[in-house]
PDB file of C-alpha atoms in Angstrom:
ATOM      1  CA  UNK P  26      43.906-173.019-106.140  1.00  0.00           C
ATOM      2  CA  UNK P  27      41.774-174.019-103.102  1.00  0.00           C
ATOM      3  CA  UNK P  28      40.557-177.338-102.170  1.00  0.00           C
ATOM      4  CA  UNK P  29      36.599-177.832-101.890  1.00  0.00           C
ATOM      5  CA  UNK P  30      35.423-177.902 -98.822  1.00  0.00           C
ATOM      6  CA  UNK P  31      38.560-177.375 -96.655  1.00  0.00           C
ATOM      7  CA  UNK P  32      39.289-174.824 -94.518  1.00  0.00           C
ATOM      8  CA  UNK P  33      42.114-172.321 -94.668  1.00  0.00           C
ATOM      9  CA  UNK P  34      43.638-170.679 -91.287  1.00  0.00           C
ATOM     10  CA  UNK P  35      46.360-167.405 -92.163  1.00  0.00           C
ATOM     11  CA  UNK P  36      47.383-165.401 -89.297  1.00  0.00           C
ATOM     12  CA  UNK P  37      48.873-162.315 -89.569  1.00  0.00           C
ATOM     13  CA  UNK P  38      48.501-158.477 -87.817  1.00  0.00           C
ATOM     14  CA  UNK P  39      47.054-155.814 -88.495  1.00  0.00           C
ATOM     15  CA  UNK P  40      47.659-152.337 -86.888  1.00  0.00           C
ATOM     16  CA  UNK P  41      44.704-149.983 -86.488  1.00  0.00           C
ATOM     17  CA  UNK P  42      44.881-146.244 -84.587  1.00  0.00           C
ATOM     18  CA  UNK P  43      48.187-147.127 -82.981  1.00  0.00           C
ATOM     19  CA  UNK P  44      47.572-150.802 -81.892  1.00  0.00           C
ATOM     20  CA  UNK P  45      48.732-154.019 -83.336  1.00  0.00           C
ATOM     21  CA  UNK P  46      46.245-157.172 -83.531  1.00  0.00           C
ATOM     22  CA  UNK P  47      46.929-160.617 -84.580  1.00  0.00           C
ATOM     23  CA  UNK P  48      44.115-161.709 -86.462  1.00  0.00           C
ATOM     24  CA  UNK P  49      43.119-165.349 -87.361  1.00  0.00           C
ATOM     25  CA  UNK P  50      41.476-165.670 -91.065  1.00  0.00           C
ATOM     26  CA  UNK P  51      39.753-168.778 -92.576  1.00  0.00           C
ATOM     27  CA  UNK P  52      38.401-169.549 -95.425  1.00  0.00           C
ATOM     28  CA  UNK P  53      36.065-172.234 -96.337  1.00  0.00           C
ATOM     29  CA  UNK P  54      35.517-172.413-100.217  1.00  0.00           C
ATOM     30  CA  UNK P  55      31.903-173.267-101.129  1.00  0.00           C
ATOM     31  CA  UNK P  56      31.664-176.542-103.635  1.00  0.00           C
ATOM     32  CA  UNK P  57      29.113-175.039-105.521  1.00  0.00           C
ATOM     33  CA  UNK P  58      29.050-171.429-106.085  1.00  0.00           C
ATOM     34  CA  UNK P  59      32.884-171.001-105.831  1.00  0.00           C
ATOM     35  CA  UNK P  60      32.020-168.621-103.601  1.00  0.00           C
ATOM     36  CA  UNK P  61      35.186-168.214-100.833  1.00  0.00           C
ATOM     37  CA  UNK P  62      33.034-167.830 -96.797  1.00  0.00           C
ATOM     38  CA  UNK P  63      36.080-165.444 -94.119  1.00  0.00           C
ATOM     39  CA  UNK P  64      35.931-165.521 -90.439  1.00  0.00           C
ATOM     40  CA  UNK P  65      38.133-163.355 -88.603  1.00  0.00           C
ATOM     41  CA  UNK P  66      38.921-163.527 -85.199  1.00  0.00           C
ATOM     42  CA  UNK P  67      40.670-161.392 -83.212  1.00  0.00           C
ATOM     43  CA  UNK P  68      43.191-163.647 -81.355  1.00  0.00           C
ATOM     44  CA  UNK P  69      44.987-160.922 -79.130  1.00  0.00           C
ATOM     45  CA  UNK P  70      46.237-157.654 -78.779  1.00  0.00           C
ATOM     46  CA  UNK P  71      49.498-157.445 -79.625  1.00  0.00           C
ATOM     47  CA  UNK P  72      50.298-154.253 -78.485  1.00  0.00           C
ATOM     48  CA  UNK P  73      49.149-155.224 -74.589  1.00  0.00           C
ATOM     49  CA  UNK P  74      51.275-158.311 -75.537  1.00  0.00           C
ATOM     50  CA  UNK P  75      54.070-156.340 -75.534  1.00  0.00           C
ATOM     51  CA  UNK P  76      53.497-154.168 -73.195  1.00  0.00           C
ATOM     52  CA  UNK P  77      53.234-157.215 -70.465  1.00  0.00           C
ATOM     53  CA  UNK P  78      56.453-158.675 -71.967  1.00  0.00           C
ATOM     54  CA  UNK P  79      58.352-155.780 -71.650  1.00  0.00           C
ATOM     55  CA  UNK P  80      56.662-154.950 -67.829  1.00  0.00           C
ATOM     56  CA  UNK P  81      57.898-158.672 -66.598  1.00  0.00           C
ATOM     57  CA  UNK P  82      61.453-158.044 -67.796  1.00  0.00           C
ATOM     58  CA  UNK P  83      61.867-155.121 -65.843  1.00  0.00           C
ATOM     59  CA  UNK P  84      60.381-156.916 -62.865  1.00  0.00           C
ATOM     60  CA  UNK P  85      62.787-159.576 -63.501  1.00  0.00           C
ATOM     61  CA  UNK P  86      66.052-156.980 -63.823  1.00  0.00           C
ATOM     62  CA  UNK P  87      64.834-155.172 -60.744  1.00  0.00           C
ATOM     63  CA  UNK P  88      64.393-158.543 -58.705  1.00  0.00           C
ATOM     64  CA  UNK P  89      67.876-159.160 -60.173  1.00  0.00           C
ATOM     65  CA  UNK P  90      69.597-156.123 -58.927  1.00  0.00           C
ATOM     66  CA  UNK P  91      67.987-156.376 -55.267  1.00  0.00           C
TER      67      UNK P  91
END
């Protein structure tokens, strides 16, 4: 059951041709037509996300090991 008028955030991913999103969904239910009004936004890429993670541990490790 939603509450009139306020707005619901849900994040979760979504993983299209190889590459992982996070999205950000709200919903605004409408008072009088019960109608439920989405905007997603794409937060960030996860995939890149990872991808840069991964990169500054090996930096780190190799700064390590010098």
């Amino acid at each position: 059951m939603f509450i009139t008028g306020v707005p619901i955030h849900e994040l979760f991913t979504i993983l299209y041709d190889g590459v992982e999103m996070l999205m950000d969904a709200m919903f605004i239910p409408e008072k009088e037509t019960g109608l439920i009004s989405a905007i997603l936004i794409v937060l960030r890429n996860v995939t890149s996300l990872r991808d840069e993670i991964s990169s500054l541990h090996r930096r780190n490790a190799e700064s390590i090991e010098s």
